[in-house]
Short mmCIF file of C-alpha atoms in Angstrom, two decimals:
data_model
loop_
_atom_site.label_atom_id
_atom_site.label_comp_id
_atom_site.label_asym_id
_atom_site.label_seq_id
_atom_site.Cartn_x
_atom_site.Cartn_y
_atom_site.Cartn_z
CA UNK A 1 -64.78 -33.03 -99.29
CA UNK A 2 -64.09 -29.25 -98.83
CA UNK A 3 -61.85 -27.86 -96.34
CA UNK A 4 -64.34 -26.64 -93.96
CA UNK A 5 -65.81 -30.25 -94.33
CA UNK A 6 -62.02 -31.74 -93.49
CA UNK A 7 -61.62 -29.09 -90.57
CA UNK A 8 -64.90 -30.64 -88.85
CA UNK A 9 -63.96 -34.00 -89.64
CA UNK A 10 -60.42 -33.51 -87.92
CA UNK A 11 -61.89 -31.43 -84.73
CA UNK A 12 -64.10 -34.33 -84.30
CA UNK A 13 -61.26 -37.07 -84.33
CA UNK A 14 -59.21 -34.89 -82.10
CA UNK A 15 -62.77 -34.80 -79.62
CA UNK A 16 -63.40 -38.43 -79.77
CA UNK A 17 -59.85 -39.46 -79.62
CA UNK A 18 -59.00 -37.84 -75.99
CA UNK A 19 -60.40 -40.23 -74.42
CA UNK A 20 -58.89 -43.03 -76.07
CA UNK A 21 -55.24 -41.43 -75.93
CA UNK A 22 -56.11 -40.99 -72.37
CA UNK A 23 -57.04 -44.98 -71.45
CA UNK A 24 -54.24 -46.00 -73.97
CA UNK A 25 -51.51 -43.74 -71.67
CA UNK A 26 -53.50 -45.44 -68.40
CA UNK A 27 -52.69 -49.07 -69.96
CA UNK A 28 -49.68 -48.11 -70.99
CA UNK A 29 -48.22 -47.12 -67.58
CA UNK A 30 -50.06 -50.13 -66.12
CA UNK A 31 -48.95 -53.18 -68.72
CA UNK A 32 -45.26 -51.00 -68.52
CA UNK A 33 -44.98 -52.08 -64.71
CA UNK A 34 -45.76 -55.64 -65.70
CA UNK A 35 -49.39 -55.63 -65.05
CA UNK A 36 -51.96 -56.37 -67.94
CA UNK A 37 -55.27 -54.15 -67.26
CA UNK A 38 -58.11 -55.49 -69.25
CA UNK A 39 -59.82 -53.52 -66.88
CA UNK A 40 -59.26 -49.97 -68.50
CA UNK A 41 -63.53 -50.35 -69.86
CA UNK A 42 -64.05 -50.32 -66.31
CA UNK A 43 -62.66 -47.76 -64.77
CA UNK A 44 -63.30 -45.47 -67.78
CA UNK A 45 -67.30 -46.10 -67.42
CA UNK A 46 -67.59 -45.69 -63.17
CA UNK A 47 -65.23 -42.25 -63.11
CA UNK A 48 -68.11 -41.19 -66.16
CA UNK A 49 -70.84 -42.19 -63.27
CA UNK A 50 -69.58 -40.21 -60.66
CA UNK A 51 -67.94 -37.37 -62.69
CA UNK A 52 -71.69 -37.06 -63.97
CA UNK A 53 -73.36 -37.75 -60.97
CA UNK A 54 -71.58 -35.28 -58.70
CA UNK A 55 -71.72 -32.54 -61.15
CA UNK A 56 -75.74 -33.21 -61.41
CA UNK A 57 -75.53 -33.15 -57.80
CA UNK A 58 -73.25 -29.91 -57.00
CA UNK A 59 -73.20 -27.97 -60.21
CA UNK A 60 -69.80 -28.17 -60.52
CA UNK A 61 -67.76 -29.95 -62.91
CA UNK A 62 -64.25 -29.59 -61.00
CA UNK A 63 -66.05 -31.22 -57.94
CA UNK A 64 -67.12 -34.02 -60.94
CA UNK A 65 -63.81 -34.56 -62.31
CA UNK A 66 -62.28 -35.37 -58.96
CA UNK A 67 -64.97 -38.08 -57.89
CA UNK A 68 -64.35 -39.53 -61.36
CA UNK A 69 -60.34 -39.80 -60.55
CA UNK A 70 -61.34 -41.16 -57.02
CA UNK A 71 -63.44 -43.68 -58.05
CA UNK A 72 -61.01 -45.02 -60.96
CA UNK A 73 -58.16 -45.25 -58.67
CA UNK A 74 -60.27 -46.84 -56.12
CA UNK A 75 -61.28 -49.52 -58.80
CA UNK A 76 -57.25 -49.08 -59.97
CA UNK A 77 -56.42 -50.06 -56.12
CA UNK A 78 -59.26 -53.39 -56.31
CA UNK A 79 -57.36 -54.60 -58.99
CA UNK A 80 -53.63 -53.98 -57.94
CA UNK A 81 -54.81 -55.91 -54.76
CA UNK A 82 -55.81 -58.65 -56.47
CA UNK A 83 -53.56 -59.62 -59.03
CA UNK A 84 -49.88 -58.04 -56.91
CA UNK A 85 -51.25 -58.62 -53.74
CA UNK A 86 -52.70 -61.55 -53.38
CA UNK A 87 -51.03 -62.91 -56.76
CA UNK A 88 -54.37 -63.35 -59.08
CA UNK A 89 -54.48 -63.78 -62.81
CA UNK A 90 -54.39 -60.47 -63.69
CA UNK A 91 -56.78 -61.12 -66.73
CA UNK A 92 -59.85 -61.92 -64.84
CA UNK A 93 -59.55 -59.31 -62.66
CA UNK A 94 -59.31 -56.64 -65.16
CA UNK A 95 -62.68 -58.72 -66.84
CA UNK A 96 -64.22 -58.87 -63.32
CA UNK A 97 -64.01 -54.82 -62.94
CA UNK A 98 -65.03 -54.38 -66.09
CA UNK A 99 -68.28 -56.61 -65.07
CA UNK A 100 -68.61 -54.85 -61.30
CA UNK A 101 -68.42 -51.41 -63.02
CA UNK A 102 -71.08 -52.49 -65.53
CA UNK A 103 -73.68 -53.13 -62.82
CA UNK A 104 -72.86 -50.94 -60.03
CA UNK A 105 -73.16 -47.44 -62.13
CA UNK A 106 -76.93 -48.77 -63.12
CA UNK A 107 -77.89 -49.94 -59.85
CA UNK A 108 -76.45 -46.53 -58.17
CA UNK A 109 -77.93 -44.03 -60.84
CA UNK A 110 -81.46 -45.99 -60.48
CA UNK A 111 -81.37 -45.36 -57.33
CA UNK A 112 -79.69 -41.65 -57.35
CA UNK A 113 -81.58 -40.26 -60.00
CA UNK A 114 -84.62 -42.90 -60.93
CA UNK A 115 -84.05 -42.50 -64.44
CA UNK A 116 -83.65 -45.29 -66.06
CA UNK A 117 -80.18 -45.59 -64.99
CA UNK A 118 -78.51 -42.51 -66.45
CA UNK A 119 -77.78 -39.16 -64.80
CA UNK A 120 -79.62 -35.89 -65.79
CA UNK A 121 -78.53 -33.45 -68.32
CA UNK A 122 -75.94 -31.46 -67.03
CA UNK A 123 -76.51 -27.89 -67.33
CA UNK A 124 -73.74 -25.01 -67.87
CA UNK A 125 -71.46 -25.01 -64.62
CA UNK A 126 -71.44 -29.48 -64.66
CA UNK A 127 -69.98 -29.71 -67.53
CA UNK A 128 -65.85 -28.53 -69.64
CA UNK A 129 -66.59 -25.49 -71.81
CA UNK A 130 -64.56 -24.82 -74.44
CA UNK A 131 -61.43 -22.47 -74.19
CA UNK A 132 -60.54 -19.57 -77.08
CA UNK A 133 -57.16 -19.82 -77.23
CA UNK A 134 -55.32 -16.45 -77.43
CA UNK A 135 -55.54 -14.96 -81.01
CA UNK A 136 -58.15 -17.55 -82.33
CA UNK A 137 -60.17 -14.94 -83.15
CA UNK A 138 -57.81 -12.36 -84.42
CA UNK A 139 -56.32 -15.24 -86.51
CA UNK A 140 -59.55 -16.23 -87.92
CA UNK A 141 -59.80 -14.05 -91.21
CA UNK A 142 -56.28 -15.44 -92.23
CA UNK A 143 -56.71 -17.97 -94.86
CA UNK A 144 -55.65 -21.56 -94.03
CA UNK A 145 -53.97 -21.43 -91.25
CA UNK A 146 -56.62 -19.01 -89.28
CA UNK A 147 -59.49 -21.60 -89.74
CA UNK A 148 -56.92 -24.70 -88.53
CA UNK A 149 -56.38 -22.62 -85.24
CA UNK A 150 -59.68 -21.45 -84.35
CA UNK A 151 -61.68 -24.47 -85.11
CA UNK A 152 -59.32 -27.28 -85.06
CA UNK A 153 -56.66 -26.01 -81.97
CA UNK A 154 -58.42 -23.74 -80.05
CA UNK A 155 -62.07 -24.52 -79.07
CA UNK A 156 -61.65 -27.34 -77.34
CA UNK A 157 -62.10 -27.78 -73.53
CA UNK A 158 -58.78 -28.17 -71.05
CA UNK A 159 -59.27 -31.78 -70.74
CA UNK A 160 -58.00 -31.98 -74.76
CA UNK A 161 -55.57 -30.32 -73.83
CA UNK A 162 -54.38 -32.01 -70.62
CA UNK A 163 -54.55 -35.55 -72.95
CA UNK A 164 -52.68 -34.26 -75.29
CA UNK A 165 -49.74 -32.79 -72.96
CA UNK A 166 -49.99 -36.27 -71.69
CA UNK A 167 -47.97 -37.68 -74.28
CA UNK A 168 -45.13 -35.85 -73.98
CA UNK A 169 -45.06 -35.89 -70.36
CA UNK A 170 -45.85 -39.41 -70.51
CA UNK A 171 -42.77 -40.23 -72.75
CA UNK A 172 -40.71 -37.88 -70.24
CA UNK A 173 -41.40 -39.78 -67.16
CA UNK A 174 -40.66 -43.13 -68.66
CA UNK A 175 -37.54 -42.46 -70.72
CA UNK A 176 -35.67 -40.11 -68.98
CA UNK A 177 -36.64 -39.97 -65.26
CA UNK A 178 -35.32 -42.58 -62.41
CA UNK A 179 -38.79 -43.54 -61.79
CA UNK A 180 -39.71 -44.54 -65.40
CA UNK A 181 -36.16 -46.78 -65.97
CA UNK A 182 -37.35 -48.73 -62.59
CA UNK A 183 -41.16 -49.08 -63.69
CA UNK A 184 -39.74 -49.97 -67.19
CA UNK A 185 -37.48 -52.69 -65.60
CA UNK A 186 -40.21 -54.15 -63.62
CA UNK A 187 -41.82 -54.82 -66.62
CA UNK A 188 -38.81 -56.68 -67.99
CA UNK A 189 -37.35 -58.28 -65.25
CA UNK A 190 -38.49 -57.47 -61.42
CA UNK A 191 -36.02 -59.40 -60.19
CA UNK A 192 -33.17 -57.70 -60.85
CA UNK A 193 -35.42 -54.40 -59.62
CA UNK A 194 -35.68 -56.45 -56.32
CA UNK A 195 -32.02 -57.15 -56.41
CA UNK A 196 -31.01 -53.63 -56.41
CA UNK A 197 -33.28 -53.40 -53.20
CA UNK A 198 -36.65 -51.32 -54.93
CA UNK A 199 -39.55 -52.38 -54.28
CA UNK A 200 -41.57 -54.01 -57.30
CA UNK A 201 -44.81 -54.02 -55.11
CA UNK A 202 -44.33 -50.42 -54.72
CA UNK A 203 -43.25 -49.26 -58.01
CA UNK A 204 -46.54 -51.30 -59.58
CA UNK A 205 -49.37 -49.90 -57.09
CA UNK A 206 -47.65 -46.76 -58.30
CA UNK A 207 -47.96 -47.59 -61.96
CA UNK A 208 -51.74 -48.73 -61.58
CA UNK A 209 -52.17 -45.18 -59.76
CA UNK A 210 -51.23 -43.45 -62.59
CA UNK A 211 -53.64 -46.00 -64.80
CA UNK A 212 -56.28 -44.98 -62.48
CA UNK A 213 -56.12 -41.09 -62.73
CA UNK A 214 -55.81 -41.26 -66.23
CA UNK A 215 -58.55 -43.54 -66.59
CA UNK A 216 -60.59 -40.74 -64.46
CA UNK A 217 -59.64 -38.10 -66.79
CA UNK A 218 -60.91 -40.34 -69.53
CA UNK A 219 -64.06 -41.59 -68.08
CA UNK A 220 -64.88 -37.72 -66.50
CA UNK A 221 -64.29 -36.32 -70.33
CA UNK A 222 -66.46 -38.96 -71.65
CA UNK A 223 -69.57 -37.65 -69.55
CA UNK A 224 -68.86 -34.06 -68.83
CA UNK A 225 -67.12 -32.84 -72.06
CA UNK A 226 -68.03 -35.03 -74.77
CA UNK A 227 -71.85 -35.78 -73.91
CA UNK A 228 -74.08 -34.23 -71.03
CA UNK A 229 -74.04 -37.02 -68.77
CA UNK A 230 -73.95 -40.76 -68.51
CA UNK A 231 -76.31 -43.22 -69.74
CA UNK A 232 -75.89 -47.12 -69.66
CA UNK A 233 -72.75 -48.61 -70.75
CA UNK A 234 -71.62 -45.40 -72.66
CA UNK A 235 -68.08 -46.26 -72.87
CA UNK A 236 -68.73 -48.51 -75.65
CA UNK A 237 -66.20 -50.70 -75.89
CA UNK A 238 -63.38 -47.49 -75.59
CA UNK A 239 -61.38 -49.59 -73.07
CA UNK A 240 -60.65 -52.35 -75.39
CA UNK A 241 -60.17 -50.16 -78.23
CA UNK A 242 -57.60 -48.50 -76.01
CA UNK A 243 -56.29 -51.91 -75.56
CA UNK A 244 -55.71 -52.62 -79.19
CA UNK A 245 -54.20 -48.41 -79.69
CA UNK A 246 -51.62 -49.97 -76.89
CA UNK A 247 -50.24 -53.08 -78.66
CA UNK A 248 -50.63 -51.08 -82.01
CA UNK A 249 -48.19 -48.41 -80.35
CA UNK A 250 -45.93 -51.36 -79.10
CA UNK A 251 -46.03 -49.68 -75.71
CA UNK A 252 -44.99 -46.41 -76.78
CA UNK A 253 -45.96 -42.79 -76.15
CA UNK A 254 -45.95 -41.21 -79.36
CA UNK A 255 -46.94 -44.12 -81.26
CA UNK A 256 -50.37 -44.33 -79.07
CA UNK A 257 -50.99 -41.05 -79.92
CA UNK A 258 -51.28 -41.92 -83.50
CA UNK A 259 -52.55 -44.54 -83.16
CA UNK A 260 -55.79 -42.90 -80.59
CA UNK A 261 -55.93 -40.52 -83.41
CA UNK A 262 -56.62 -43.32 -86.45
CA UNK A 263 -59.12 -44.66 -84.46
CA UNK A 264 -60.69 -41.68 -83.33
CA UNK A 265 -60.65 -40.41 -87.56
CA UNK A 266 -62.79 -44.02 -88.07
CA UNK A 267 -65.35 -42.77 -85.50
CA UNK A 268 -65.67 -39.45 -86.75
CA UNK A 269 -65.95 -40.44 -90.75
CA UNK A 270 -68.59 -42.85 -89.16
CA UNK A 271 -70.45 -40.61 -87.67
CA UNK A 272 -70.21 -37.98 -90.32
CA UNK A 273 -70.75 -40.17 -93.27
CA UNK A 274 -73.77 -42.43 -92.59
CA UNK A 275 -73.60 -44.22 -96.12
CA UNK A 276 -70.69 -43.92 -97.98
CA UNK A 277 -71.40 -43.95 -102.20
CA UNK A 278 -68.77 -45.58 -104.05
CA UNK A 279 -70.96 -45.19 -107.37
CA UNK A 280 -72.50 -48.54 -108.28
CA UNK A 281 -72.45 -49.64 -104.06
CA UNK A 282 -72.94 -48.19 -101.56
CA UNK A 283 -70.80 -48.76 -97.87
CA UNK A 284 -73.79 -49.31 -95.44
CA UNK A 285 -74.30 -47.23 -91.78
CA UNK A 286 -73.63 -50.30 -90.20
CA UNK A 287 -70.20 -51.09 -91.25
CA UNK A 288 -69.04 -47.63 -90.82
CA UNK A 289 -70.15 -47.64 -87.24
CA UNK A 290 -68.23 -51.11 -86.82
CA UNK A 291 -65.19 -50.10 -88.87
CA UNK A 292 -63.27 -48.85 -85.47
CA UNK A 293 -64.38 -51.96 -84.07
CA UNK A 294 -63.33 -54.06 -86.83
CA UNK A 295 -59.71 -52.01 -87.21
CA UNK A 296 -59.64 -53.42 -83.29
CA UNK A 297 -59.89 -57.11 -83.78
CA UNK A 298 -57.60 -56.74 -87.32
CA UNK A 299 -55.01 -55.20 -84.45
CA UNK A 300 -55.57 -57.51 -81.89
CA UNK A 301 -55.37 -60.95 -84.88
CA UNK A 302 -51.47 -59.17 -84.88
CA UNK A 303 -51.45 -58.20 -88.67
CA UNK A 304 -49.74 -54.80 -87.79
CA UNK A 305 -46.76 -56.72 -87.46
CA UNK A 306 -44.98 -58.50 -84.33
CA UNK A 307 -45.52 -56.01 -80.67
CA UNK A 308 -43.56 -57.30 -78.02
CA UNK A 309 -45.37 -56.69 -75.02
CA UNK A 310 -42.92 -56.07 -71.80
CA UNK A 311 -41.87 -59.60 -70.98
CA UNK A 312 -42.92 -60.28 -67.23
CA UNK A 313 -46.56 -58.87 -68.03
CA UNK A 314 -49.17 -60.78 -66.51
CA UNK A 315 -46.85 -62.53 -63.94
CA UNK A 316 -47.15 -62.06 -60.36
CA UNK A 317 -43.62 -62.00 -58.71
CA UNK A 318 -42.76 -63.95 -55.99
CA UNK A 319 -39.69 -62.81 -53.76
CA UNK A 320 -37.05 -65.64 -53.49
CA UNK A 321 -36.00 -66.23 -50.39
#
């Protein structure tokens, strides 16, 4: 592999893995508060609907994105009513989403667009174009580092960008503001939160807010920066791999941003490298397409060693009187 061959391998894992960094931040806020969000699949395909569908409809991609964060929160809001609300078991309702969001963005784009259930192409104006970063292209000529700038850094579109100041941001809010200690304790132990007279209802609706916008961004990447619009089921199984970045990151920032990018690399050698020669055998297109798949149920069987997930996820509190 030459370096030109390893710059377009690495641009593609940094493409393919905004989306995941950006579900795996979602869950991670969510699962932080106490609440488990299987649901992260679903929320991630209907914002790619409507971001899709809008900006087929208007021609404009900002208009897009924010249908895409509307309609993942709303989703975001079904299932904080169901499993804090009204108490549910927080697993099926993520499943249940994941099943509602499956059906309604076919029904509604059969009968929006009468294609088969997808969206049309979207043209220029519908969809993220890339930015030039300042000096790419005075940089350029210089040898090494002038390729890694202009064609890994820069050329990417602002959503890349926006995932990746996530992290940071995201580790920033949960470490060293009010808000994150109290969404961090809820996690652990919501009744000592409720003790010190904060809300844990609040402070979770808040932390499946966040999982909703950032499972917008995700989903509205998906079908107006990394493809042209949406087709049937195109999330492909990104929410659970997000899932399995989470627990592989034990719940942390930085951690899920290496780990978005492994899984991201898998996709991109997979999709670069159809067969594989190893000299006498030869790694078949069909395990390379499964390997991220694969790397998710190795994750997911726990032989990345012991996570501790926060220890009052997937319970409903209960206020003692």
């Amino acid at each position: 592999m030459d370096f030109a061959t390893l710059l377009q391998v690495l641009d593609s894992t940094v493409r393919l893995a905004t989306p995941l960094l950006l579900a795996c931040l979602a869950g991670l806020f969510s699962e932080r508060s106490g609440v488990i969000d299987i649901g992260l699949e679903g929320k991630m395909l209907i914002a790619a609907f409507f971001s899709a569908a809008i900006a087929a409809l208007t021609g404009s991609v900002w208009l897009g994105l924010l249908a895409g964060i509307v309609s993942a929160m709303l989703l975001s809001g079904l299932h904080g009513l169901a499993s804090i609300t009204f108490r549910g078991n927080q697993l099926i309702s993520g499943v249940a989403l994941n099943f509602l969001a499956a059906g309604l963005t076919v029904l509604i784009a059969q009968d929006w667009f009468s294609q088969g259930g997808r969206t049309p192409s979207l043209l220029e104006g519908g969809r993220w174009a890339a930015l030039t970063l300042p000096l790419a292209e005075t940089l350029r000529p210089v040898p090494i580092l002038g390729p890694i700038y202009y064609e890994l850094i820069s050329g990417h579109s602002i959503l890349v960008y926006v995932a990746f100041l996530c992290v940071p941001a995201t580790w920033w809010i949960l470490f060293r503001t009010r808000f994150g200690l109290r969404l961090r304790a809820v996690g652990e132990a919501p009744e000592a939160v409720d003790t010190a007279g904060v809300s844990v209802v609040a402070l979770r609706y808040a932390a499946i807010a966040i999982c909703g916008l950032l499972c917008g961004l995700a989903g509205s990447y998906l079908a107006t920066g990394l493809q042209a619009g949406f087709v049937k089921d195109m999330t492909a199984g990104r929410g659970y791999i997000a899932l399995a970045a989470l627990i592989f990151a034990k719940w942390r920032p930085w951690y899920a941003l290496w780990a978005c990018l492994l899984f991201g690399l898998l996709q991109a050698v997979a999709l670069r490298y159809q067969n594989i020669d190893l000299g006498g055998f030869t790694i078949p297109v069909q395990f390379m397409d499964a390997l991220p798949y694969i790397l998710t149920v190795v994750i997911l069987a726990g032989f990345v060693g012991r996570a501790i997930p926060p220890r009052a996820g997937g319970q409903p509190y209960v206020k003692e009187r």
